[in-house]
Coordinates of C-alpha atoms in Angstrom, one line a residue:
M1 CA 79.2 21.2 50.1
H2 CA 81.3 19.9 47.2
Y3 CA 84.5 18.1 46.3
I4 CA 86.3 20.4 43.8
S5 CA 86.8 23.1 46.5
L6 CA 89.8 22.1 48.6
Q7 CA 88.9 24.3 51.5
I8 CA 87.5 22.0 54.2
S9 CA 89.4 20.1 56.9
P10 CA 88.3 18.1 60.0
L11 CA 89.9 18.2 63.4
T12 CA 90.6 14.5 63.3
P13 CA 93.0 12.6 61.0
P14 CA 91.6 10.5 58.2
R15 CA 90.1 7.1 59.2
P16 CA 92.1 4.1 58.0
R17 CA 91.0 2.7 54.7
P18 CA 89.1 -0.6 55.2
R19 CA 90.4 -3.8 53.7
F20 CA 88.4 -5.3 50.9
G21 CA 85.3 -7.0 52.3
E22 CA 85.3 -5.1 55.6
T23 CA 82.3 -3.1 56.6
T24 CA 83.1 0.6 57.2
T25 CA 80.1 1.3 59.4
T26 CA 77.5 -0.5 61.5
R27 CA 74.3 0.5 59.9
C28 CA 71.4 0.9 62.3
N29 CA 68.0 -0.7 61.5
S30 CA 65.5 1.3 59.5
L31 CA 63.6 3.8 61.6
P32 CA 60.5 2.4 63.2
P33 CA 57.1 3.3 61.6
E34 CA 56.4 6.1 64.2
K35 CA 59.6 7.8 63.4
L36 CA 59.1 7.5 59.6
E37 CA 55.7 9.1 60.1
I38 CA 57.4 12.1 61.6
Y39 CA 59.2 12.8 58.4
K40 CA 56.1 12.1 56.3
S41 CA 54.1 14.6 58.4
L42 CA 56.8 17.2 57.9
E43 CA 56.4 17.2 54.1
P44 CA 54.0 20.2 54.1
W45 CA 56.3 22.1 56.4
V46 CA 59.3 21.4 54.2
A47 CA 57.3 22.6 51.2
H48 CA 56.4 25.8 53.0
S49 CA 59.6 26.5 55.0
I50 CA 62.5 24.8 53.3
L51 CA 61.8 24.8 49.6
P52 CA 61.5 28.7 49.4
L53 CA 65.2 28.8 50.4
L54 CA 66.0 27.5 46.9
K55 CA 66.5 30.0 44.1
P56 CA 64.8 29.6 40.6
T57 CA 67.3 28.7 38.0
D58 CA 66.8 31.9 36.0
K59 CA 67.6 33.9 39.1
S60 CA 70.7 31.8 40.1
W61 CA 74.2 32.9 39.3
Q62 CA 76.1 30.6 36.9
P63 CA 79.9 30.0 36.6
S64 CA 80.1 32.0 33.3
D65 CA 79.0 35.1 35.2
F66 CA 82.4 35.2 36.9
L67 CA 84.7 34.0 34.2
P68 CA 86.2 35.4 31.0
N69 CA 84.4 34.8 27.7
S70 CA 85.2 31.3 26.5
S71 CA 86.2 32.6 23.1
Q72 CA 89.2 34.2 24.9
S73 CA 90.4 31.4 26.6
T74 CA 79.8 16.7 38.4
L75 CA 81.0 16.0 41.4
C76 CA 78.0 16.8 43.7
L77 CA 76.0 13.8 42.7
H78 CA 78.0 12.1 45.5
T79 CA 76.7 14.8 47.8
R80 CA 73.2 13.8 46.8
H81 CA 74.0 10.2 47.7
I82 CA 74.5 11.2 51.3
I83 CA 70.9 12.3 51.9
N84 CA 69.6 9.4 49.8
T85 CA 70.8 7.0 52.5
F86 CA 68.5 8.6 55.1
D87 CA 65.2 6.8 56.0
G88 CA 62.1 8.8 55.5
V89 CA 63.5 11.5 53.2
R90 CA 65.3 9.7 50.4
D91 CA 64.4 10.1 46.7
E92 CA 62.8 6.7 46.1
T93 CA 62.5 7.0 42.3
G94 CA 65.1 9.6 41.4
A95 CA 62.4 12.0 40.4
S96 CA 60.0 11.9 43.3
A97 CA 57.7 14.8 43.8
S98 CA 58.2 14.6 47.6
P99 CA 59.3 17.9 49.1
W100 CA 62.3 16.1 50.7
A101 CA 63.4 14.8 47.3
T102 CA 62.7 18.1 45.6
W103 CA 65.0 19.8 48.0
T104 CA 67.8 17.3 47.7
R105 CA 67.9 17.4 43.9
A106 CA 67.7 21.2 43.8
W107 CA 70.3 21.6 46.5
T108 CA 72.6 19.2 44.6
A109 CA 72.1 21.3 41.4
E110 CA 73.0 24.5 43.2
E111 CA 76.1 22.9 44.8
K112 CA 77.3 21.6 41.4
R113 CA 77.9 25.2 40.2
H114 CA 80.4 25.7 43.0
G115 CA 82.7 22.9 41.7
D116 CA 82.2 24.0 38.1
L117 CA 83.1 27.6 38.9
L118 CA 86.2 26.8 41.0
R119 CA 87.5 24.2 38.6
T120 CA 87.3 26.6 35.7
Y121 CA 88.9 29.4 37.7
L122 CA 91.8 27.2 38.6
Y123 CA 92.2 26.0 35.0
L124 CA 92.2 29.6 33.7
S125 CA 94.5 30.9 36.4
G126 CA 97.5 28.8 35.2
R127 CA 98.6 28.5 38.8
V128 CA 97.9 24.8 39.4
D129 CA 98.6 21.4 37.8
M130 CA 95.1 20.5 36.6
L131 CA 96.2 17.0 35.8
M132 CA 97.0 16.3 39.5
I133 CA 93.9 18.0 40.7
E134 CA 91.7 16.0 38.4
R135 CA 93.5 12.8 39.5
T136 CA 92.8 13.7 43.1
I137 CA 89.2 14.3 42.4
Q138 CA 88.7 11.1 40.5
N139 CA 90.4 9.2 43.3
L140 CA 88.3 10.9 45.9
I141 CA 85.0 10.1 44.2
A142 CA 86.2 6.5 43.7
S143 CA 87.1 6.2 47.4
G144 CA 83.7 7.5 48.5
M145 CA 83.0 8.9 52.0
D146 CA 81.3 7.7 55.2
P147 CA 80.0 10.6 57.3
K148 CA 79.0 8.0 60.0
T149 CA 75.3 9.1 59.8
E150 CA 74.2 5.5 59.1
N151 CA 70.7 5.6 57.6
N152 CA 69.5 7.9 60.3
P153 CA 68.0 11.3 59.1
Y154 CA 68.3 12.8 62.6
M155 CA 72.1 12.3 62.5
G156 CA 72.2 13.1 58.8
F157 CA 70.7 16.6 59.2
V158 CA 73.0 17.3 62.1
Y159 CA 75.9 16.5 59.8
T160 CA 74.7 18.6 56.9
S161 CA 74.0 21.5 59.3
F162 CA 77.6 21.4 60.5
Q163 CA 79.0 20.8 57.0
E164 CA 77.2 23.7 55.4
R165 CA 78.3 26.1 58.1
A166 CA 81.8 24.8 57.8
T167 CA 81.9 25.5 54.1
F168 CA 80.3 29.0 54.7
V169 CA 83.1 29.8 57.1
S170 CA 85.9 28.3 55.0
H171 CA 84.9 30.1 51.8
G172 CA 84.4 33.3 53.7
N173 CA 88.0 33.0 55.1
T174 CA 89.3 32.2 51.7
A175 CA 87.6 35.3 50.3
R176 CA 89.3 37.4 53.0
L177 CA 92.7 35.9 52.2
A178 CA 92.2 36.4 48.5
T179 CA 91.4 40.1 49.1
E180 CA 94.5 40.5 51.3
N181 CA 96.7 38.9 48.6
G182 CA 95.4 40.9 45.7
D183 CA 93.0 38.5 43.9
P184 CA 89.6 40.3 43.8
L185 CA 88.1 37.8 41.4
L186 CA 88.8 34.8 43.7
A187 CA 87.5 36.8 46.6
R188 CA 84.2 37.5 44.7
I189 CA 83.9 33.8 43.7
C190 CA 84.4 32.6 47.2
G191 CA 82.1 35.2 48.6
I192 CA 79.2 34.2 46.3
I193 CA 79.7 30.5 47.1
A194 CA 79.8 31.4 50.8
S195 CA 76.4 33.1 50.5
D196 CA 75.0 30.0 48.9
E197 CA 76.4 27.8 51.7
K198 CA 74.8 30.2 54.3
R199 CA 71.4 29.8 52.6
H200 CA 71.8 26.0 52.6
E201 CA 72.9 26.0 56.2
T202 CA 69.7 27.9 57.1
A203 CA 67.6 25.1 55.6
Y204 CA 69.4 22.3 57.5
V205 CA 69.5 24.3 60.8
K206 CA 65.7 24.8 60.5
I207 CA 65.2 21.1 60.0
V208 CA 67.1 20.2 63.1
E209 CA 65.3 22.9 65.0
K210 CA 62.0 21.4 64.0
L211 CA 63.1 17.9 65.0
L212 CA 64.1 19.3 68.4
E213 CA 60.6 20.8 68.7
I214 CA 58.6 17.7 67.9
D215 CA 61.0 14.8 68.9
T216 CA 63.3 16.4 71.4
T217 CA 65.1 13.5 72.9
T218 CA 65.8 11.6 69.7
A219 CA 67.1 14.8 68.1
M220 CA 69.3 15.6 71.1
L221 CA 70.7 12.1 71.1
A222 CA 71.5 12.5 67.3
I223 CA 73.4 15.7 68.0
G224 CA 75.4 14.0 70.8
N225 CA 76.1 11.0 68.7
M226 CA 77.5 13.0 65.8
M227 CA 79.6 15.2 68.1
R228 CA 81.1 12.1 69.8
K229 CA 82.0 10.7 66.4
K230 CA 83.3 14.1 65.3
I231 CA 82.2 15.7 62.0
T232 CA 84.5 14.4 59.3
M233 CA 84.5 16.4 56.1
P234 CA 83.9 14.7 52.7
A235 CA 87.5 15.0 51.4
Y236 CA 89.2 12.9 54.1
L237 CA 90.0 10.2 51.7
M238 CA 91.6 12.5 49.1
N239 CA 94.5 10.9 47.3
D240 CA 96.7 12.3 44.4
G241 CA 98.5 9.0 43.9
Q242 CA 101.7 10.4 45.4
D243 CA 101.2 11.7 49.0
V244 CA 99.7 9.0 51.2
S245 CA 99.0 11.6 53.9
L246 CA 97.7 14.3 51.5
F247 CA 94.6 15.2 53.6
S248 CA 96.6 15.5 56.8
H249 CA 99.1 17.8 55.1
Y250 CA 96.3 19.8 53.5
S251 CA 94.5 20.2 56.8
A252 CA 97.7 21.4 58.5
V253 CA 98.1 24.1 55.8
A254 CA 94.4 25.1 56.1
Q255 CA 94.9 25.4 59.9
R256 CA 98.0 27.5 59.6
L257 CA 96.6 29.9 57.0
G258 CA 93.3 30.3 58.8
V259 CA 91.1 28.8 56.0
Y260 CA 89.5 26.4 58.5
T261 CA 90.8 25.8 62.0
A262 CA 90.1 24.0 65.3
G263 CA 88.8 27.4 66.5
D264 CA 86.3 27.5 63.7
Y265 CA 85.1 24.0 64.6
A266 CA 84.5 25.1 68.2
D267 CA 82.8 28.3 67.1
I268 CA 80.4 26.4 64.9
L269 CA 79.5 24.1 67.7
E270 CA 78.9 27.0 70.0
F271 CA 76.8 28.6 67.3
F272 CA 74.5 25.5 67.2
V273 CA 74.3 25.2 70.9
G274 CA 72.9 28.7 71.0
R275 CA 70.8 28.6 67.8
W276 CA 69.1 25.3 68.8
K277 CA 68.9 26.5 72.5
L278 CA 70.3 23.2 73.6
E279 CA 71.1 24.3 77.1
G280 CA 67.5 25.1 77.8
L281 CA 65.9 21.9 76.4
E282 CA 63.4 20.3 78.8
G283 CA 61.6 17.0 78.9
L284 CA 64.7 14.9 78.0
T285 CA 65.2 11.4 79.1
D286 CA 68.3 10.6 81.3
E287 CA 70.2 9.6 78.2
G288 CA 69.1 12.8 76.4
R289 CA 70.3 14.9 79.4
C290 CA 73.7 13.2 79.2
A291 CA 74.0 14.1 75.5
Q292 CA 72.9 17.6 76.3
E293 CA 75.6 18.0 79.0
Y294 CA 78.2 16.6 76.7
V295 CA 77.5 18.8 73.7
C296 CA 77.0 22.0 75.7
G297 CA 80.5 21.6 77.3
L298 CA 82.3 20.3 74.2
A299 CA 83.5 23.5 72.6
Q300 CA 85.4 24.6 75.7
R301 CA 87.2 21.2 75.8
I302 CA 88.1 21.5 72.1
R303 CA 89.6 24.9 72.7
K304 CA 91.7 23.6 75.6
L305 CA 93.0 20.7 73.6
Q306 CA 93.9 22.9 70.7
E307 CA 95.8 25.3 73.0
R308 CA 97.9 22.4 74.1
S309 CA 98.4 21.2 70.5
D310 CA 99.4 24.7 69.4
E311 CA 101.9 25.0 72.3
K312 CA 103.6 21.7 71.3
A313 CA 103.7 22.8 67.7
R314 CA 105.4 26.1 68.5
K315 CA 108.2 24.1 70.2
K316 CA 108.9 22.1 67.0
N317 CA 110.7 23.0 63.9
P318 CA 108.2 23.7 61.1
L319 CA 107.8 21.0 58.5
S320 CA 107.1 21.4 54.8
E321 CA 105.7 19.1 52.2
K322 CA 105.4 19.0 48.4
F323 CA 101.9 19.5 46.9
S324 CA 101.4 18.0 43.5
W325 CA 98.5 20.4 42.8
I326 CA 101.0 23.3 42.6
F327 CA 103.8 21.6 40.6
N328 CA 105.4 20.0 43.7
R329 CA 106.2 23.2 45.4
K330 CA 107.0 22.8 49.1
I331 CA 104.6 24.5 51.5
I332 CA 105.1 24.9 55.3
L333 CA 102.6 22.8 57.3

């Protein structure tokens, strides 16, 4: 999950930017002691089951493995900030030996390579206006992001599960499109990034799976809460200084090309319903059962809404917009 890759889009339009002094989210109170103890008790399990999903540095690929020799020719720290807002798992010192903190730092380090590689590829390709891309990235980091997870690790790990699977899907789709359009290097780059995202997804899916096992209702409520809010991807506040609706326009192109679509969103939701065995959960409170019913039926509702949207779109004349990233060329939305 990273910012340099422009391959993620949500189903919902960007949230309006708050005025100065406004609060962007209502933060919940810190978790009660008994909930914090759950995450403390899971540290040995994290060390045994989650940390092995990381790769040693000397066995990890590096951007230079995929790029021409330099003689011929840091963005993910924000990502780390997301998990460091979660009660019970944050890196309290910046170098904590806690398994939770160890995972977060190493995950961030692995993700950083994705942005480094894609940025260098774009620079060497000569196909894009790097000045405008760099301005977009700076503006995006300055704008920040609010995934609406508050300081709740239950909701936070639902978010990262969805996010990592979304990036796995979008990079896989981009690799396929690159192959179809004669760019085997880009296909290889996106393929290797997709494999990383799949490994990271496995970690977060296992965490939510464990939470459902030991604190079923709270975890089910967190899943329902995040699905009602809708998963908003990190780049929803992207801004190149020219197009005030840049993310909406980008999302429309991603949908049309098949990079990341409403159908993908529904597929991901269905995948999690099955993987986490949500339909068969027992022992839920009444509120938990309501969340269970809502989540298990949501993918079908999303598909029906998208069918109606697609039908309306087919009846309209196609629109196009200029993108500063590619020297203001017009692209059909």
